[in-house]
Structure formats: structure tokens, C-alpha cells
mmCIF file of C-alpha atoms and ligand atoms in Angstrom:
data_model
loop_
_atom_site.group_PDB
_atom_site.id
_atom_site.type_symbol
_atom_site.label_atom_id
_atom_site.label_comp_id
_atom_site.label_asym_id
_atom_site.label_seq_id
_atom_site.Cartn_x
_atom_site.Cartn_y
_atom_site.Cartn_z
ATOM 1 C CA MET B 1 -7.765 15.306 -2.948
ATOM 2 C CA LYS B 2 -7.654 14.491 0.728
ATOM 3 C CA ILE B 3 -4.677 12.769 2.299
ATOM 4 C CA SER B 4 -5.289 11.026 5.605
ATOM 5 C CA ILE B 5 -2.922 9.344 7.996
ATOM 6 C CA ILE B 6 -4.455 6.601 10.094
ATOM 7 C CA ARG B 7 -3.015 4.455 12.822
ATOM 8 C CA GLY B 8 -4.534 0.997 12.773
ATOM 9 C CA ASP B 9 -5.202 -2.179 10.838
ATOM 10 C CA ILE B 10 -5.534 -1.641 7.079
ATOM 11 C CA THR B 11 -7.949 -4.576 6.757
ATOM 12 C CA LYS B 12 -10.522 -2.549 8.728
ATOM 13 C CA VAL B 13 -10.357 0.555 6.540
ATOM 14 C CA LYS B 14 -13.302 1.126 4.207
ATOM 15 C CA VAL B 15 -11.909 2.222 0.858
ATOM 16 C CA ASP B 16 -12.274 1.217 -2.784
ATOM 17 C CA ALA B 17 -8.700 -0.094 -3.055
ATOM 18 C CA ILE B 18 -6.483 -1.642 -0.388
ATOM 19 C CA VAL B 19 -2.781 -1.976 -1.175
ATOM 20 C CA ASN B 20 -0.916 -5.095 -0.096
ATOM 21 C CA ALA B 21 2.852 -5.232 0.518
ATOM 22 C CA ALA B 22 3.353 -8.609 -1.124
ATOM 23 C CA ASN B 23 6.402 -10.576 -2.277
ATOM 24 C CA PHE B 24 7.433 -11.720 -5.769
ATOM 25 C CA GLY B 25 5.808 -15.133 -5.313
ATOM 26 C CA MET B 26 2.395 -13.553 -4.657
ATOM 27 C CA LEU B 27 1.337 -16.622 -2.739
ATOM 28 C CA GLY B 28 1.374 -15.224 0.759
ATOM 29 C CA GLY B 29 3.576 -14.027 3.566
ATOM 30 C CA GLY B 30 3.521 -12.481 7.025
ATOM 31 C CA GLY B 31 3.006 -8.869 8.132
ATOM 32 C CA VAL B 32 0.351 -6.898 6.320
ATOM 33 C CA ASP B 33 0.244 -9.526 3.551
ATOM 34 C CA GLY B 34 -0.765 -12.210 6.059
ATOM 35 C CA ALA B 35 -3.368 -9.925 7.652
ATOM 36 C CA ILE B 36 -4.911 -9.034 4.271
ATOM 37 C CA ARG B 37 -5.031 -12.663 3.145
ATOM 38 C CA ARG B 38 -6.625 -13.817 6.404
ATOM 39 C CA ALA B 39 -9.248 -11.073 6.231
ATOM 40 C CA ALA B 40 -9.989 -11.538 2.510
ATOM 41 C CA GLY B 41 -10.445 -15.305 2.816
ATOM 42 C CA HIS B 42 -9.360 -18.349 0.872
ATOM 43 C CA SER B 43 -10.741 -17.199 -2.494
ATOM 44 C CA LEU B 44 -7.939 -14.628 -2.646
ATOM 45 C CA GLN B 45 -5.380 -17.417 -2.436
ATOM 46 C CA GLU B 46 -7.137 -19.252 -5.281
ATOM 47 C CA GLU B 47 -7.064 -16.131 -7.441
ATOM 48 C CA CYS B 48 -3.359 -15.614 -6.694
ATOM 49 C CA VAL B 49 -2.540 -19.193 -7.663
ATOM 50 C CA ARG B 50 -4.429 -18.614 -10.933
ATOM 51 C CA LEU B 51 -2.589 -15.321 -11.554
ATOM 52 C CA ARG B 52 0.772 -17.031 -11.013
ATOM 53 C CA LYS B 53 -0.125 -19.664 -13.591
ATOM 54 C CA GLU B 54 -1.708 -17.451 -16.201
ATOM 55 C CA VAL B 55 -0.484 -13.859 -15.837
ATOM 56 C CA ILE B 56 2.767 -13.668 -13.848
ATOM 57 C CA PRO B 57 4.438 -17.080 -14.204
ATOM 58 C CA ASN B 58 7.753 -15.604 -13.048
ATOM 59 C CA GLY B 59 6.234 -13.724 -10.124
ATOM 60 C CA LEU B 60 5.677 -10.014 -9.569
ATOM 61 C CA GLU B 61 8.720 -7.790 -10.066
ATOM 62 C CA THR B 62 9.761 -5.261 -7.429
ATOM 63 C CA GLY B 63 7.942 -1.969 -7.959
ATOM 64 C CA LYS B 64 5.199 -3.499 -10.120
ATOM 65 C CA ALA B 65 1.554 -3.901 -9.057
ATOM 66 C CA ILE B 66 -1.347 -6.201 -9.870
ATOM 67 C CA VAL B 67 -5.073 -6.205 -9.000
ATOM 68 C CA THR B 68 -7.218 -8.919 -7.435
ATOM 69 C CA LYS B 69 -10.736 -8.915 -6.059
ATOM 70 C CA ALA B 70 -11.069 -8.047 -2.362
ATOM 71 C CA TYR B 71 -13.445 -10.864 -1.346
ATOM 72 C CA ASN B 72 -14.333 -10.467 2.372
ATOM 73 C CA LEU B 73 -12.518 -7.157 2.766
ATOM 74 C CA PRO B 74 -14.546 -3.919 2.811
ATOM 75 C CA ALA B 75 -12.987 -2.817 -0.510
ATOM 76 C CA LYS B 76 -13.617 -3.249 -4.235
ATOM 77 C CA ILE B 77 -10.102 -4.410 -5.078
ATOM 78 C CA ILE B 78 -6.736 -5.272 -3.596
ATOM 79 C CA ILE B 79 -3.683 -3.888 -5.357
ATOM 80 C CA HIS B 80 -0.648 -6.052 -4.636
ATOM 81 C CA THR B 81 2.793 -4.563 -5.010
ATOM 82 C CA VAL B 82 6.283 -5.729 -4.126
ATOM 83 C CA GLY B 83 8.484 -3.264 -2.296
ATOM 84 C CA PRO B 84 12.281 -3.280 -2.542
ATOM 85 C CA ARG B 85 14.383 -4.766 0.268
ATOM 86 C CA TYR B 86 16.210 -1.882 1.922
ATOM 87 C CA TYR B 87 19.618 -3.561 2.236
ATOM 88 C CA SER B 88 19.800 -5.469 -1.029
ATOM 89 C CA GLY B 89 17.368 -3.724 -3.357
ATOM 90 C CA ASP B 90 17.052 -0.323 -4.973
ATOM 91 C CA ILE B 91 15.006 1.774 -2.538
ATOM 92 C CA ASN B 92 14.056 4.160 -5.338
ATOM 93 C CA LEU B 93 11.793 1.391 -6.625
ATOM 94 C CA LEU B 94 9.539 2.185 -3.666
ATOM 95 C CA LYS B 95 8.346 5.197 -5.668
ATOM 96 C CA ASN B 96 7.250 2.869 -8.453
ATOM 97 C CA CYS B 97 5.192 0.839 -5.971
ATOM 98 C CA TYR B 98 3.190 3.894 -4.987
ATOM 99 C CA THR B 99 2.805 5.346 -8.482
ATOM 100 C CA ASN B 100 1.875 2.005 -10.055
ATOM 101 C CA CYS B 101 -0.738 1.380 -7.352
ATOM 102 C CA LEU B 102 -2.217 4.842 -7.874
ATOM 103 C CA LYS B 103 -2.343 4.203 -11.626
ATOM 104 C CA LEU B 104 -4.174 0.904 -11.154
ATOM 105 C CA ALA B 105 -6.595 2.504 -8.687
ATOM 106 C CA GLU B 106 -7.476 5.118 -11.318
ATOM 107 C CA GLU B 107 -7.840 2.491 -14.049
ATOM 108 C CA ASN B 108 -10.281 0.661 -11.776
ATOM 109 C CA ASN B 109 -12.229 3.847 -11.015
ATOM 110 C CA CYS B 110 -11.376 3.817 -7.336
ATOM 111 C CA GLU B 111 -12.123 7.039 -5.497
ATOM 112 C CA SER B 112 -10.252 6.019 -2.368
ATOM 113 C CA ILE B 113 -7.109 3.987 -1.723
ATOM 114 C CA ALA B 114 -5.348 2.852 1.478
ATOM 115 C CA PHE B 115 -1.615 2.144 1.602
ATOM 116 C CA PRO B 116 0.403 0.378 4.289
ATOM 117 C CA ALA B 117 3.999 1.549 4.767
ATOM 118 C CA ILE B 118 5.413 -0.718 2.054
ATOM 119 C CA SER B 119 8.910 -2.166 2.695
ATOM 120 C CA THR B 120 9.092 -0.919 6.293
ATOM 121 C CA GLY B 121 8.587 -4.302 7.974
ATOM 122 C CA ALA B 122 10.349 -7.461 6.816
ATOM 123 C CA TYR B 123 12.037 -5.504 4.010
ATOM 124 C CA GLY B 124 13.779 -3.164 6.462
ATOM 125 C CA CYS B 125 13.181 0.342 5.129
ATOM 126 C CA PRO B 126 13.365 2.970 7.900
ATOM 127 C CA ILE B 127 9.947 4.549 8.404
ATOM 128 C CA GLU B 128 11.380 8.043 7.977
ATOM 129 C CA LYS B 129 12.773 7.162 4.545
ATOM 130 C CA SER B 130 9.435 5.657 3.541
ATOM 131 C CA ALA B 131 7.605 8.806 4.688
ATOM 132 C CA GLU B 132 9.964 10.988 2.613
ATOM 133 C CA ILE B 133 9.408 8.875 -0.503
ATOM 134 C CA VAL B 134 5.628 8.815 -0.038
ATOM 135 C CA SER B 135 5.629 12.564 0.520
ATOM 136 C CA GLU B 136 7.531 13.104 -2.731
ATOM 137 C CA VAL B 137 5.172 10.864 -4.721
ATOM 138 C CA LEU B 138 2.028 12.464 -3.313
ATOM 139 C CA GLU B 139 3.245 16.025 -3.778
ATOM 140 C CA ASN B 140 3.528 15.375 -7.481
ATOM 141 C CA PHE B 141 0.320 13.391 -7.836
ATOM 142 C CA LYS B 142 -2.897 14.802 -9.265
ATOM 143 C CA SER B 143 -6.028 12.870 -10.105
ATOM 144 C CA ASP B 144 -9.541 13.468 -11.408
ATOM 145 C CA ILE B 145 -10.616 10.078 -10.110
ATOM 146 C CA ILE B 146 -8.980 9.494 -6.737
ATOM 147 C CA LYS B 147 -10.489 11.676 -4.021
ATOM 148 C CA GLU B 148 -8.832 10.246 -0.934
ATOM 149 C CA ILE B 149 -5.494 8.599 -0.189
ATOM 150 C CA ILE B 150 -5.172 7.006 3.230
ATOM 151 C CA LEU B 151 -1.786 6.094 4.683
ATOM 152 C CA VAL B 152 -2.196 3.421 7.338
ATOM 153 C CA LEU B 153 0.452 2.945 10.013
ATOM 154 C CA PHE B 154 0.289 -0.014 12.310
ATOM 155 C CA ASP B 155 2.559 1.322 15.053
ATOM 156 C CA GLU B 156 2.103 4.480 17.086
ATOM 157 C CA GLU B 157 5.716 5.531 16.588
ATOM 158 C CA ASP B 158 5.495 5.069 12.797
ATOM 159 C CA TYR B 159 2.284 7.061 12.787
ATOM 160 C CA GLU B 160 3.958 9.962 14.610
ATOM 161 C CA ILE B 161 6.882 9.958 12.151
ATOM 162 C CA TYR B 162 4.537 9.983 9.142
ATOM 163 C CA LYS B 163 2.566 12.855 10.666
ATOM 164 C CA ARG B 164 5.743 14.866 11.148
ATOM 165 C CA VAL B 165 7.353 14.181 7.750
ATOM 166 C CA LEU B 166 4.222 14.469 5.623
ATOM 167 C CA GLY B 167 2.870 17.357 7.660
ATOM 168 C CA ASN B 168 6.047 19.336 7.019
ATOM 169 C CA GLY B 169 6.404 18.609 3.366
ATOM 170 C CA MET B 170 2.912 18.739 1.961
ATOM 171 C CA LYS B 171 0.457 21.392 0.960
ATOM 172 C CA THR B 172 -2.416 18.931 1.084
ATOM 173 C CA ASP B 173 -4.580 18.830 4.216
ATOM 174 C CA LEU B 174 -3.795 16.128 6.688
ATOM 175 C CA ASN B 175 -6.579 14.340 8.441
ATOM 176 C CA GLU B 176 -5.542 12.337 11.453
ATOM 177 C CA ILE B 177 -7.719 9.518 12.629
ATOM 178 C CA ILE B 178 -6.707 7.158 15.375
ATOM 179 C CA MET B 179 -8.127 3.671 15.074
ATOM 180 C CA ASP B 180 -7.792 1.094 17.831
HETATM 181 N N1 AR6 M 201 -2.298 -2.984 8.811
HETATM 182 C C1 AR6 M 201 -1.454 -1.976 8.470
HETATM 183 N N2 AR6 M 201 -0.110 -2.089 8.506
HETATM 184 C C2 AR6 M 201 0.405 -3.279 8.921
HETATM 185 C C3 AR6 M 201 -0.419 -4.370 9.305
HETATM 186 C C4 AR6 M 201 -1.823 -4.186 9.226
HETATM 187 N N3 AR6 M 201 -2.684 -5.151 9.551
HETATM 188 N N4 AR6 M 201 0.406 -5.410 9.656
HETATM 189 C C5 AR6 M 201 1.667 -4.973 9.534
HETATM 190 N N5 AR6 M 201 1.668 -3.685 9.097
HETATM 191 P P1 AR6 M 201 5.560 -5.945 6.082
HETATM 192 P P2 AR6 M 201 7.328 -5.366 3.802
HETATM 193 C C6 AR6 M 201 2.809 -2.796 8.808
HETATM 194 O O1 AR6 M 201 6.613 -6.780 6.721
HETATM 195 O O2 AR6 M 201 8.332 -4.732 4.693
HETATM 196 C C7 AR6 M 201 5.488 -10.115 3.929
HETATM 197 O O3 AR6 M 201 5.751 -11.374 4.486
HETATM 198 C C8 AR6 M 201 4.139 -3.080 9.468
HETATM 199 O O4 AR6 M 201 4.174 -2.526 10.776
HETATM 200 O O5 AR6 M 201 4.162 -6.456 6.073
HETATM 201 O O6 AR6 M 201 6.972 -4.703 2.523
HETATM 202 C C9 AR6 M 201 5.351 -10.160 2.412
HETATM 203 O O7 AR6 M 201 4.772 -11.343 1.955
HETATM 204 C C10 AR6 M 201 5.102 -2.379 8.526
HETATM 205 O O8 AR6 M 201 5.237 -1.010 8.885
HETATM 206 O O9 AR6 M 201 5.910 -5.639 4.528
HETATM 207 C C11 AR6 M 201 6.758 -10.008 1.966
HETATM 208 O O10 AR6 M 201 7.460 -11.232 1.981
HETATM 209 C C12 AR6 M 201 4.405 -2.432 7.167
HETATM 210 O O11 AR6 M 201 3.086 -2.927 7.427
HETATM 211 C C13 AR6 M 201 7.368 -9.074 2.978
HETATM 212 O O12 AR6 M 201 6.618 -9.273 4.168
HETATM 213 C C14 AR6 M 201 5.080 -3.339 6.150
HETATM 214 O O13 AR6 M 201 5.565 -4.511 6.775
HETATM 215 C C15 AR6 M 201 7.211 -7.640 2.586
HETATM 216 O O14 AR6 M 201 7.855 -6.829 3.517
#
């Protein structure tokens, strides 16, 4: 399994599954959520409204994940997950976000998956902490289905921190790609 770290916009990455850092309402937000919804198009919003009515009437719990189609994105599916808020939530739930997304990617036969740095924007998790948690999850993860996991960082500084933390901790090869 290849692990890549990319600096750039996750909506431009060609993978089977794109992960969205959503909120419990699942009806939209800013940051990466806003970017994914804009790029996917209005049909995604319609599907989310339907999901809220029929599948998750009380919203999506922190750490859980749910699949939608990807519409105009260059992916097969979007996996939406809700990260914990750093100051008021349980940051350990961030692990669940990553593991639940990986599980859903496997169930949907996805060979590649791209993650943003969940919880590190509006939800306030320091990027270093996020990199440590991701490193721990990936070190213990094995799959016969998933062949590539791509970690997408929007900011140069975040990208450098991920490279350092994951590069130190992991046996897996790192593949750095800079996207502008
Ligand atoms: N591609 C990749 N990463 C991005 C992009 C992009 N296009 N845009 C932003 N990021 P955030 P959270 C990075 O706030 O902290 C939303 O409103 C960004 O630099 O999107 O989990 C939701 O609806 C940061 O490192 O997600 C929720 O209400 C990372 O994505 C809430 O924000 C996550 O930042 C979730 O907060």
C-alpha cells in the first residue's frame, strides 16, 4: 500500500474515494466541505437532504462516516465524516473518522482514497496532533483492497509538518507530490 502526501486542493485529486470533513448537519459548510460541495454540484446537496430525512434524521455523529455519490468530482464516492472539535470534543474520536472512512472505502471496493486533514480548520486541531493520529492509524492499517492512501494538505506549512511527522513514524514509502 502506497501512502502519498500531496499539497493542494482535494477536489482535483483523482481517486476512487474522496473524504469530506463535514459537520453533524451534513447540509454544508465552509472549508473543505464547501469546496467539495461546490465541485460536486447541486445533486450532492439533494442527496444529503434525502439522507438527513431517511437515514440520519439526527445528523451524523462525530467519528462516524457515510457515503454519497461524487457527482462532478473525479471520484466514485465521497465519504463524509465529522471530526471532533479540538477544544470541546474528544480528539481521540479523530481516529474513528479515519478508520471508519477506510472501512467504507473497502466496502465500496475503492482502491484509492484521499483524506483532507480532518478537524484542523474550523475545528481547531493542531496540524501536528492530526499528523500523529493519522500516522498511528495508518501504521496499524492493512488492506487487500486499498492500494493507495493520499493525504492532502491545503497549506504549505501543514504539508511540511505532515511530511516530517509521517516520514519519521512510518515504514511505508512516502510519495511527495506538489500540486498548485
Ligand atoms: N482541499 C484540501 N484541504 C482543504 C481544502 C481543499 N480544497 N480546503 C480547506 N482545506 P475544515 P474541520 C483544509 O475547516 O476543521 C466546515 O465548515 C484546511 O486547510 O474544512 O474538520 C464543515 O462543514 C484544513 O487543514 O474542516 C464543518 O462545519 C482542513 O482542510 C467544519 O468546517 C480542514 O478544515 C469542519 O471543520
